[in-house]
PDB file of C-alpha atoms and ligand atoms in Angstrom:
ATOM      1  CA  MET O   7       0.061   0.191  -0.015  1.00  0.00           C
ATOM      2  CA  SER O   8       1.512   3.275  -0.777  1.00  0.00           C
ATOM      3  CA  GLU O   9       2.398   5.951   1.844  1.00  0.00           C
ATOM      4  CA  THR O  10      -0.981   7.797   0.823  1.00  0.00           C
ATOM      5  CA  SER O  11      -3.604   5.508   0.889  1.00  0.00           C
ATOM      6  CA  ILE O  12      -2.256   3.828   4.637  1.00  0.00           C
ATOM      7  CA  TYR O  13      -2.763   7.571   5.416  1.00  0.00           C
ATOM      8  CA  GLN O  14      -6.778   7.668   3.892  1.00  0.00           C
ATOM      9  CA  ARG O  15      -6.621   4.642   5.349  1.00  0.00           C
ATOM     10  CA  LEU O  16      -5.659   5.662   8.792  1.00  0.00           C
ATOM     11  CA  ARG O  17      -7.690   8.841   8.841  1.00  0.00           C
ATOM     12  CA  ALA O  18     -10.798   6.495   7.931  1.00  0.00           C
ATOM     13  CA  HIS O  19     -10.149   3.916  10.827  1.00  0.00           C
ATOM     14  CA  LEU O  20     -10.027   7.373  13.683  1.00  0.00           C
ATOM     15  CA  ALA O  21     -12.939   8.482  12.477  1.00  0.00           C
ATOM     16  CA  TYR O  22     -14.898   5.116  12.457  1.00  0.00           C
ATOM     17  CA  LEU O  23     -13.580   5.180  16.199  1.00  0.00           C
ATOM     18  CA  ARG O  24     -15.393   8.255  16.676  1.00  0.00           C
ATOM     19  CA  LEU O  25     -11.987   9.513  17.482  1.00  0.00           C
ATOM     20  CA  ALA O  26     -11.989  12.868  16.012  1.00  0.00           C
ATOM     21  CA  ALA O  27      -9.603  15.157  17.971  1.00  0.00           C
ATOM     22  CA  ALA O  28      -7.089  12.201  17.328  1.00  0.00           C
ATOM     23  CA  ALA O  29      -7.781  12.525  13.177  1.00  0.00           C
ATOM     24  CA  GLU O  30      -7.504  16.297  12.894  1.00  0.00           C
ATOM     25  CA  ALA O  31      -4.138  15.708  15.071  1.00  0.00           C
ATOM     26  CA  LEU O  32      -3.285  13.107  13.014  1.00  0.00           C
ATOM     27  CA  PRO O  33      -0.886  15.308  10.027  1.00  0.00           C
ATOM     28  CA  THR O  34       0.441  17.527  12.841  1.00  0.00           C
ATOM     29  CA  GLU O  35       1.591  14.753  14.775  1.00  0.00           C
ATOM     30  CA  LEU O  36       3.008  12.960  11.669  1.00  0.00           C
ATOM     31  CA  GLU O  37       5.074  16.085  11.371  1.00  0.00           C
ATOM     32  CA  HIS O  38       6.361  16.330  13.804  1.00  0.00           C
ATOM     33  CA  ALA O  39       7.339  12.436  14.584  1.00  0.00           C
ATOM     34  CA  LYS O  40       9.531  12.862  11.570  1.00  0.00           C
ATOM     35  CA  VAL O  41      11.119  15.827  12.237  1.00  0.00           C
ATOM     36  CA  ASN O  42      11.673  14.377  16.208  1.00  0.00           C
ATOM     37  CA  ASN O  43      12.374  11.535  14.837  1.00  0.00           C
ATOM     38  CA  LEU O  44       9.995   9.961  17.230  1.00  0.00           C
ATOM     39  CA  GLY O  45       9.491   6.075  17.461  1.00  0.00           C
ATOM     40  CA  HIS O  46       5.697   4.116  17.165  1.00  0.00           C
ATOM     41  CA  SER O  47       5.741   4.096  20.569  1.00  0.00           C
ATOM     42  CA  ALA O  48       6.413   7.547  21.453  1.00  0.00           C
ATOM     43  CA  PHE O  49       4.263   8.986  18.116  1.00  0.00           C
ATOM     44  CA  LEU O  50       1.205   6.675  19.337  1.00  0.00           C
ATOM     45  CA  GLU O  51       1.074   8.032  23.189  1.00  0.00           C
ATOM     46  CA  ARG O  52       1.068  11.711  21.267  1.00  0.00           C
ATOM     47  CA  LEU O  53      -1.722  10.637  19.251  1.00  0.00           C
ATOM     48  CA  LEU O  54      -3.791   8.854  21.647  1.00  0.00           C
ATOM     49  CA  ASP O  55      -3.211  11.971  24.314  1.00  0.00           C
ATOM     50  CA  VAL O  56      -4.414  14.331  21.993  1.00  0.00           C
ATOM     51  CA  GLU O  57      -7.649  12.193  21.897  1.00  0.00           C
ATOM     52  CA  VAL O  58      -7.864  11.641  25.953  1.00  0.00           C
ATOM     53  CA  ILE O  59      -7.730  15.205  25.979  1.00  0.00           C
ATOM     54  CA  ALA O  60     -10.013  15.883  23.878  1.00  0.00           C
ATOM     55  CA  THR O  61     -12.623  13.613  25.718  1.00  0.00           C
ATOM     56  CA  GLU O  62     -11.882  14.492  28.949  1.00  0.00           C
ATOM     57  CA  ALA O  63     -12.442  17.699  27.886  1.00  0.00           C
ATOM     58  CA  ARG O  64     -15.949  16.616  26.541  1.00  0.00           C
ATOM     59  CA  ARG O  65     -16.746  14.906  30.038  1.00  0.00           C
ATOM     60  CA  GLN O  66     -16.018  18.282  31.983  1.00  0.00           C
ATOM     61  CA  ALA O  67     -18.479  20.523  29.725  1.00  0.00           C
ATOM     62  CA  GLY O  68     -21.046  17.704  30.141  1.00  0.00           C
ATOM     63  CA  LEU O  69     -20.731  17.662  34.020  1.00  0.00           C
ATOM     64  CA  GLU O  70     -20.262  21.661  33.774  1.00  0.00           C
ATOM     65  CA  ARG O  71     -24.071  21.446  31.671  1.00  0.00           C
ATOM     66  CA  PHE O  72     -25.675  19.059  33.966  1.00  0.00           C
ATOM     67  CA  ALA O  73     -24.752  20.925  37.347  1.00  0.00           C
ATOM     68  CA  CYS O  74     -26.578  23.995  36.688  1.00  0.00           C
ATOM     69  CA  LEU O  75     -25.025  25.817  38.809  1.00  0.00           C
ATOM     70  CA  PRO O  76     -26.455  29.639  38.399  1.00  0.00           C
ATOM     71  CA  SER O  77     -22.711  31.105  38.908  1.00  0.00           C
ATOM     72  CA  PRO O  78     -18.876  30.402  38.285  1.00  0.00           C
ATOM     73  CA  TRP O  79     -17.660  31.106  42.119  1.00  0.00           C
ATOM     74  CA  ARG O  80     -15.277  28.928  42.954  1.00  0.00           C
ATOM     75  CA  ILE O  81     -13.805  28.090  47.043  1.00  0.00           C
ATOM     76  CA  ASP O  82     -10.837  30.459  46.209  1.00  0.00           C
ATOM     77  CA  ASP O  83     -12.831  33.393  45.679  1.00  0.00           C
ATOM     78  CA  PHE O  84     -14.938  33.643  48.842  1.00  0.00           C
ATOM     79  CA  ASP O  85     -13.335  36.536  51.099  1.00  0.00           C
ATOM     80  CA  PHE O  86     -12.865  34.438  55.025  1.00  0.00           C
ATOM     81  CA  ASP O  87     -11.419  37.658  56.259  1.00  0.00           C
ATOM     82  CA  ALA O  88     -15.126  39.322  55.723  1.00  0.00           C
ATOM     83  CA  GLN O  89     -17.055  36.346  57.335  1.00  0.00           C
ATOM     84  CA  PRO O  90     -14.720  35.483  60.021  1.00  0.00           C
ATOM     85  CA  SER O  91     -17.602  33.210  61.420  1.00  0.00           C
ATOM     86  CA  VAL O  92     -16.583  30.760  58.652  1.00  0.00           C
ATOM     87  CA  ASP O  93     -13.910  28.198  60.006  1.00  0.00           C
ATOM     88  CA  LYS O  94     -11.611  28.384  56.403  1.00  0.00           C
ATOM     89  CA  ALA O  95      -9.779  25.511  57.207  1.00  0.00           C
ATOM     90  CA  MET O  96     -13.438  23.075  57.199  1.00  0.00           C
ATOM     91  CA  VAL O  97     -13.715  24.967  53.945  1.00  0.00           C
ATOM     92  CA  HIS O  98     -10.937  23.790  52.814  1.00  0.00           C
ATOM     93  CA  GLU O  99     -10.963  20.393  54.215  1.00  0.00           C
ATOM     94  CA  LEU O 100     -14.894  20.657  52.202  1.00  0.00           C
ATOM     95  CA  GLY O 101     -12.380  21.307  49.138  1.00  0.00           C
ATOM     96  CA  THR O 102     -10.651  17.531  49.130  1.00  0.00           C
ATOM     97  CA  LEU O 103     -13.929  16.445  48.482  1.00  0.00           C
ATOM     98  CA  ARG O 104     -13.201  14.025  51.502  1.00  0.00           C
ATOM     99  CA  PHE O 105     -16.759  14.272  52.592  1.00  0.00           C
ATOM    100  CA  LEU O 106     -18.468  12.641  49.504  1.00  0.00           C
ATOM    101  CA  GLU O 107     -16.803   9.486  50.305  1.00  0.00           C
ATOM    102  CA  ASP O 108     -18.675   8.804  53.267  1.00  0.00           C
ATOM    103  CA  ALA O 109     -21.512  10.720  52.672  1.00  0.00           C
ATOM    104  CA  THR O 110     -21.432  13.864  54.592  1.00  0.00           C
ATOM    105  CA  ASN O 111     -24.078  16.699  54.308  1.00  0.00           C
ATOM    106  CA  VAL O 112     -23.030  20.201  54.625  1.00  0.00           C
ATOM    107  CA  LEU O 113     -25.681  22.431  55.922  1.00  0.00           C
ATOM    108  CA  LEU O 114     -24.832  26.427  55.587  1.00  0.00           C
ATOM    109  CA  ILE O 115     -27.277  27.958  57.657  1.00  0.00           C
ATOM    110  CA  GLY O 116     -27.196  31.965  57.953  1.00  0.00           C
ATOM    111  CA  PRO O 117     -29.275  34.876  56.968  1.00  0.00           C
ATOM    112  CA  PRO O 118     -29.739  36.379  53.547  1.00  0.00           C
ATOM    113  CA  GLY O 119     -26.036  37.803  52.054  1.00  0.00           C
ATOM    114  CA  VAL O 120     -23.575  35.898  54.911  1.00  0.00           C
ATOM    115  CA  GLY O 121     -22.314  33.785  51.260  1.00  0.00           C
ATOM    116  CA  LYS O 122     -23.864  30.464  51.506  1.00  0.00           C
ATOM    117  CA  THR O 123     -25.087  29.954  47.718  1.00  0.00           C
ATOM    118  CA  MET O 124     -21.064  31.501  47.074  1.00  0.00           C
ATOM    119  CA  LEU O 125     -19.914  28.264  49.274  1.00  0.00           C
ATOM    120  CA  ALA O 126     -22.403  25.844  48.162  1.00  0.00           C
ATOM    121  CA  VAL O 127     -21.018  26.292  44.587  1.00  0.00           C
ATOM    122  CA  GLY O 128     -17.629  27.042  44.840  1.00  0.00           C
ATOM    123  CA  LEU O 129     -18.163  23.051  46.262  1.00  0.00           C
ATOM    124  CA  GLY O 130     -20.228  22.092  43.494  1.00  0.00           C
ATOM    125  CA  ARG O 131     -17.630  23.558  40.972  1.00  0.00           C
ATOM    126  CA  ALA O 132     -14.488  21.818  43.366  1.00  0.00           C
ATOM    127  CA  SER O 133     -16.584  18.410  43.035  1.00  0.00           C
ATOM    128  CA  ILE O 134     -17.252  18.675  39.311  1.00  0.00           C
ATOM    129  CA  GLU O 135     -13.835  19.239  38.939  1.00  0.00           C
ATOM    130  CA  ALA O 136     -13.414  15.950  40.171  1.00  0.00           C
ATOM    131  CA  GLY O 137     -15.117  14.305  38.107  1.00  0.00           C
ATOM    132  CA  TYR O 138     -18.563  13.840  40.003  1.00  0.00           C
ATOM    133  CA  ARG O 139     -21.676  14.042  39.166  1.00  0.00           C
ATOM    134  CA  THR O 140     -23.256  17.527  40.703  1.00  0.00           C
ATOM    135  CA  TYR O 141     -26.904  19.116  40.675  1.00  0.00           C
ATOM    136  CA  TYR O 142     -27.882  22.452  41.772  1.00  0.00           C
ATOM    137  CA  THR O 143     -31.403  23.310  42.560  1.00  0.00           C
ATOM    138  CA  THR O 144     -33.030  25.898  44.672  1.00  0.00           C
ATOM    139  CA  ALA O 145     -35.414  24.286  47.400  1.00  0.00           C
ATOM    140  CA  ALA O 146     -38.667  25.316  45.750  1.00  0.00           C
ATOM    141  CA  ASP O 147     -37.482  24.416  41.814  1.00  0.00           C
ATOM    142  CA  LEU O 148     -37.393  20.886  43.342  1.00  0.00           C
ATOM    143  CA  ALA O 149     -40.711  21.293  44.691  1.00  0.00           C
ATOM    144  CA  ALA O 150     -42.011  22.374  41.734  1.00  0.00           C
ATOM    145  CA  ARG O 151     -40.215  20.182  39.595  1.00  0.00           C
ATOM    146  CA  CYS O 152     -41.783  17.527  42.158  1.00  0.00           C
ATOM    147  CA  HIS O 153     -45.272  18.778  41.448  1.00  0.00           C
ATOM    148  CA  ARG O 154     -44.863  18.045  38.406  1.00  0.00           C
ATOM    149  CA  ALA O 155     -43.615  14.899  38.287  1.00  0.00           C
ATOM    150  CA  ALA O 156     -46.662  14.049  40.437  1.00  0.00           C
ATOM    151  CA  LEU O 157     -49.241  15.149  38.321  1.00  0.00           C
ATOM    152  CA  GLU O 158     -47.372  13.887  35.085  1.00  0.00           C
ATOM    153  CA  GLY O 159     -47.075  10.219  36.854  1.00  0.00           C
ATOM    154  CA  ARG O 160     -43.099  10.361  36.507  1.00  0.00           C
ATOM    155  CA  TRP O 161     -42.783  11.045  40.704  1.00  0.00           C
ATOM    156  CA  ALA O 162     -40.765   7.265  40.831  1.00  0.00           C
ATOM    157  CA  THR O 163     -38.152   8.707  37.689  1.00  0.00           C
ATOM    158  CA  THR O 164     -38.038  12.440  39.670  1.00  0.00           C
ATOM    159  CA  MET O 165     -36.796  11.001  42.763  1.00  0.00           C
ATOM    160  CA  ARG O 166     -34.434   8.351  40.680  1.00  0.00           C
ATOM    161  CA  PHE O 167     -33.131  11.407  39.102  1.00  0.00           C
ATOM    162  CA  PHE O 168     -32.356  13.197  42.554  1.00  0.00           C
ATOM    163  CA  ALA O 169     -30.736   9.954  43.809  1.00  0.00           C
ATOM    164  CA  GLY O 170     -28.511   9.812  41.646  1.00  0.00           C
ATOM    165  CA  PRO O 171     -25.402  13.245  41.158  1.00  0.00           C
ATOM    166  CA  ARG O 172     -22.655  12.198  43.650  1.00  0.00           C
ATOM    167  CA  LEU O 173     -23.941  15.946  44.956  1.00  0.00           C
ATOM    168  CA  LEU O 174     -26.395  17.559  45.588  1.00  0.00           C
ATOM    169  CA  ILE O 175     -27.103  21.126  45.767  1.00  0.00           C
ATOM    170  CA  ILE O 176     -30.211  22.515  47.675  1.00  0.00           C
ATOM    171  CA  ASP O 177     -30.151  26.298  48.036  1.00  0.00           C
ATOM    172  CA  GLU O 178     -32.876  28.388  50.059  1.00  0.00           C
ATOM    173  CA  VAL O 179     -34.456  26.295  52.018  1.00  0.00           C
ATOM    174  CA  GLY O 180     -36.923  27.846  53.993  1.00  0.00           C
ATOM    175  CA  TYR O 181     -37.206  30.629  52.033  1.00  0.00           C
ATOM    176  CA  LEU O 182     -40.223  30.186  50.963  1.00  0.00           C
ATOM    177  CA  PRO O 183     -42.802  27.756  53.170  1.00  0.00           C
ATOM    178  CA  LEU O 184     -42.816  24.414  51.548  1.00  0.00           C
ATOM    179  CA  ALA O 185     -46.436  23.095  51.173  1.00  0.00           C
ATOM    180  CA  SER O 186     -46.771  19.271  52.289  1.00  0.00           C
ATOM    181  CA  GLU O 187     -46.546  17.739  49.100  1.00  0.00           C
ATOM    182  CA  ALA O 188     -43.003  19.667  48.708  1.00  0.00           C
ATOM    183  CA  ALA O 189     -41.975  18.584  51.947  1.00  0.00           C
ATOM    184  CA  ALA O 190     -42.635  15.451  51.551  1.00  0.00           C
ATOM    185  CA  ALA O 191     -40.655  15.648  48.496  1.00  0.00           C
ATOM    186  CA  LEU O 192     -37.388  16.795  49.900  1.00  0.00           C
ATOM    187  CA  PHE O 193     -38.384  14.935  52.935  1.00  0.00           C
ATOM    188  CA  GLN O 194     -38.147  11.442  50.234  1.00  0.00           C
ATOM    189  CA  VAL O 195     -34.894  13.186  48.458  1.00  0.00           C
ATOM    190  CA  VAL O 196     -32.748  13.544  51.632  1.00  0.00           C
ATOM    191  CA  THR O 197     -34.221  10.029  53.264  1.00  0.00           C
ATOM    192  CA  GLN O 198     -32.791   8.124  49.515  1.00  0.00           C
ATOM    193  CA  ARG O 199     -29.461   9.912  49.887  1.00  0.00           C
ATOM    194  CA  TYR O 200     -29.337   8.969  53.698  1.00  0.00           C
ATOM    195  CA  LEU O 201     -26.313   7.526  53.941  1.00  0.00           C
ATOM    196  CA  LYS O 202     -25.348   7.243  50.153  1.00  0.00           C
ATOM    197  CA  SER O 203     -24.700  10.819  48.690  1.00  0.00           C
ATOM    198  CA  SER O 204     -23.685  14.514  50.503  1.00  0.00           C
ATOM    199  CA  ILE O 205     -26.307  16.807  49.816  1.00  0.00           C
ATOM    200  CA  VAL O 206     -24.963  20.340  50.208  1.00  0.00           C
ATOM    201  CA  MET O 207     -28.624  22.312  51.800  1.00  0.00           C
ATOM    202  CA  THR O 208     -28.347  26.041  52.957  1.00  0.00           C
ATOM    203  CA  THR O 209     -30.864  27.472  54.310  1.00  0.00           C
ATOM    204  CA  ASN O 210     -32.253  31.183  56.010  1.00  0.00           C
ATOM    205  CA  LEU O 211     -33.816  28.913  59.348  1.00  0.00           C
ATOM    206  CA  GLY O 212     -31.667  27.708  61.845  1.00  0.00           C
ATOM    207  CA  VAL O 213     -32.454  23.926  62.937  1.00  0.00           C
ATOM    208  CA  GLY O 214     -34.510  25.009  66.107  1.00  0.00           C
ATOM    209  CA  SER O 215     -37.180  26.637  63.433  1.00  0.00           C
ATOM    210  CA  TRP O 216     -37.270  24.555  60.836  1.00  0.00           C
ATOM    211  CA  GLY O 217     -40.891  23.410  62.408  1.00  0.00           C
ATOM    212  CA  LYS O 218     -41.836  26.439  60.977  1.00  0.00           C
ATOM    213  CA  ILE O 219     -41.141  25.589  57.203  1.00  0.00           C
ATOM    214  CA  PHE O 220     -42.975  22.133  57.080  1.00  0.00           C
ATOM    215  CA  ASP O 221     -46.825  22.449  57.993  1.00  0.00           C
ATOM    216  CA  ASP O 222     -45.642  18.992  59.831  1.00  0.00           C
ATOM    217  CA  PRO O 223     -43.024  19.264  62.732  1.00  0.00           C
ATOM    218  CA  MET O 224     -42.463  15.510  62.280  1.00  0.00           C
ATOM    219  CA  VAL O 225     -41.198  15.603  59.233  1.00  0.00           C
ATOM    220  CA  ALA O 226     -39.153  18.350  60.098  1.00  0.00           C
ATOM    221  CA  ALA O 227     -37.021  16.521  62.772  1.00  0.00           C
ATOM    222  CA  ALA O 228     -37.177  13.203  60.596  1.00  0.00           C
ATOM    223  CA  MET O 229     -35.495  15.197  57.942  1.00  0.00           C
ATOM    224  CA  LEU O 230     -32.874  16.923  60.242  1.00  0.00           C
ATOM    225  CA  ASP O 231     -31.972  13.708  61.731  1.00  0.00           C
ATOM    226  CA  ARG O 232     -31.041  12.017  58.423  1.00  0.00           C
ATOM    227  CA  LEU O 233     -29.326  15.547  57.213  1.00  0.00           C
ATOM    228  CA  LEU O 234     -27.496  16.159  60.217  1.00  0.00           C
ATOM    229  CA  HIS O 235     -26.348  12.239  61.387  1.00  0.00           C
ATOM    230  CA  ARG O 236     -23.087  12.736  59.868  1.00  0.00           C
ATOM    231  CA  SER O 237     -22.858  16.364  58.817  1.00  0.00           C
ATOM    232  CA  VAL O 238     -20.642  19.544  59.379  1.00  0.00           C
ATOM    233  CA  VAL O 239     -22.961  22.235  59.874  1.00  0.00           C
ATOM    234  CA  PHE O 240     -22.113  26.233  59.484  1.00  0.00           C
ATOM    235  CA  ASN O 241     -23.628  28.702  60.978  1.00  0.00           C
ATOM    236  CA  ILE O 242     -22.595  32.398  59.178  1.00  0.00           C
ATOM    237  CA  ASP O 243     -23.837  34.913  60.798  1.00  0.00           C
ATOM    238  CA  GLY O 244     -22.553  38.716  60.470  1.00  0.00           C
ATOM    239  CA  GLU O 245     -23.928  41.382  57.905  1.00  0.00           C
ATOM    240  CA  SER O 246     -24.504  40.698  54.275  1.00  0.00           C
ATOM    241  CA  TYR O 247     -21.388  40.901  52.310  1.00  0.00           C
ATOM    242  CA  ARG O 248     -23.378  42.966  49.495  1.00  0.00           C
ATOM    243  CA  MET O 249     -24.706  45.704  52.795  1.00  0.00           C
ATOM    244  CA  ARG O 250     -21.633  45.878  53.752  1.00  0.00           C
ATOM    245  CA  SER O 251     -19.294  46.681  50.649  1.00  0.00           C
ATOM    246  CA  HIS O 252     -22.579  49.215  50.146  1.00  0.00           C
ATOM    247  CA  ARG O 253     -22.064  50.546  53.872  1.00  0.00           C
ATOM    248  CA  ALA O 254     -18.144  50.598  52.492  1.00  0.00           C
ATOM    249  CA  ARG O 255     -18.629  52.680  49.856  1.00  0.00           C
ATOM    250  CA  SER O 256     -20.981  55.299  51.163  1.00  0.00           C
ATOM    251  CA  GLU O 257     -18.383  56.149  54.073  1.00  0.00           C
ATOM    252  CA  ASN O 258     -15.769  56.495  51.027  1.00  0.00           C
ATOM    253  CA  VAL O 259     -18.222  58.990  49.375  1.00  0.00           C
ATOM    254  CA  ARG O 260     -18.687  60.973  52.834  1.00  0.00           C
ATOM    255  CA  LYS O 261     -15.230  60.453  53.381  1.00  0.00           C
ATOM    256  CA  GLY O 262     -14.318  61.964  49.950  1.00  0.00           C
ATOM    257  CA  VAL O 263     -12.772  59.096  48.734  1.00  0.00           C
ATOM    258  CA  ARG O 264     -12.569  58.123  45.424  1.00  0.00           C
ATOM    259  CA  PRO O 265     -13.938  54.972  44.623  1.00  0.00           C
ATOM    260  CA  LYS O 266     -11.535  51.905  43.273  1.00  0.00           C
ATOM    261  CA  PRO O 267     -12.981  50.603  40.118  1.00  0.00           C
ATOM    262  CA  GLU O 268     -15.106  47.633  40.430  1.00  0.00           C
ATOM    263  CA  LYS O 269     -13.352  44.629  38.650  1.00  0.00           C
TER     264      LYS O 269
HETATM  265  P1  LIG L  26     -26.608  34.149  50.556  1.00  0.00           P
HETATM  266  O1  LIG L  26     -26.646  32.836  49.646  1.00  0.00           O
HETATM  267  O2  LIG L  26     -25.475  34.453  51.737  1.00  0.00           O
HETATM  268  O3  LIG L  26     -27.604  34.904  50.578  1.00  0.00           O
HETATM  269  P2  LIG L  26     -24.737  34.833  48.441  1.00  0.00           P
HETATM  270  O4  LIG L  26     -23.951  33.504  48.465  1.00  0.00           O
HETATM  271  O5  LIG L  26     -25.439  34.821  47.612  1.00  0.00           O
HETATM  272  O6  LIG L  26     -25.408  34.634  50.154  1.00  0.00           O
HETATM  273  O7  LIG L  26     -23.800  35.850  48.492  1.00  0.00           O
HETATM  274  C1  LIG L  26     -24.690  37.436  48.191  1.00  0.00           C
HETATM  275  C2  LIG L  26     -23.685  38.100  46.864  1.00  0.00           C
HETATM  276  O8  LIG L  26     -22.246  38.544  47.956  1.00  0.00           O
HETATM  277  C3  LIG L  26     -22.955  36.841  46.569  1.00  0.00           C
HETATM  278  O9  LIG L  26     -22.540  38.161  44.688  1.00  0.00           O
HETATM  279  C4  LIG L  26     -21.461  36.981  46.630  1.00  0.00           C
HETATM  280  O10 LIG L  26     -20.662  36.510  45.553  1.00  0.00           O
HETATM  281  C5  LIG L  26     -21.076  38.082  47.426  1.00  0.00           C
HETATM  282  N1  LIG L  26     -20.109  37.786  49.123  1.00  0.00           N
HETATM  283  C6  LIG L  26     -20.749  37.182  50.118  1.00  0.00           C
HETATM  284  N2  LIG L  26     -20.069  36.776  50.758  1.00  0.00           N
HETATM  285  C7  LIG L  26     -19.143  37.089  50.275  1.00  0.00           C
HETATM  286  C8  LIG L  26     -17.322  36.587  50.929  1.00  0.00           C
HETATM  287  N3  LIG L  26     -17.445  36.352  52.114  1.00  0.00           N
HETATM  288  N4  LIG L  26     -17.076  36.847  49.811  1.00  0.00           N
HETATM  289  C9  LIG L  26     -17.178  37.444  48.697  1.00  0.00           C
HETATM  290  N5  LIG L  26     -17.974  37.922  48.286  1.00  0.00           N
HETATM  291  C10 LIG L  26     -18.798  37.199  49.136  1.00  0.00           C
HETATM  292 MG1  LIG L  27     -27.949  32.132  48.532  1.00  0.00          MG
END
């Protein structure tokens, strides 16, 4: 077979095996191998490396799309000096994702604006980057989705969906009172993940007030029991980060300091 037809067949093989990135890199890599006098294995290693990198990037992009994180925050973006009630060492420990191994839950409790969503999203981002299936939802969205599922006869499928991700983030529990059907949905999600896979939950209500979110205090107690059994709890107090920067700006205006341009 001529050099050209071998080349054509090789391209065809790569296309048939759906190794698109390797197929595209083939001419460059062949040239590189010739110029640098690479052996067969060195050439093949380089070519497959291109494909592995592309596959990994596709997988990451898939995880990223699936997760529906509402913002690009990372743990390192969190300003720990501004929020001394947050245990920085503990957040960094969680950032190693060891907590996913024994299905530890993370509960972030605090008033609006103190960075609960930011930390939850930061953990979600770390989890995606480590290759774990991660999913973000608010409690209200979870409730609405389960409600639709119940109407359309897809309850079991929806429950399986929420059991699936290695990390499930449920944001904003307690902002809105949950009707009994919604509470039952949340309860079932928590129960089926219990001791199997982690939940990061954020709430504005201290655990003592959870009875207020749910019509049925027994459901609240049973759910808390499962959530807290193996958990890390952050009680974040202090003032809202937004209010804080707003106040700093007004102080500066009062003192006649020119504001720094926002990043
Ligand atoms: P919460 O979910 O507690 O209501 P968010 O996480 O939505 O609060 O934070 C509100 C805003 O303030 C966001 O824009 C967030 O990026 C910012 N923010 C809050 N806390 C911090 C912090 N410690 N460092 C940097 N930004 C923060
Ligand atoms: Mg929030």
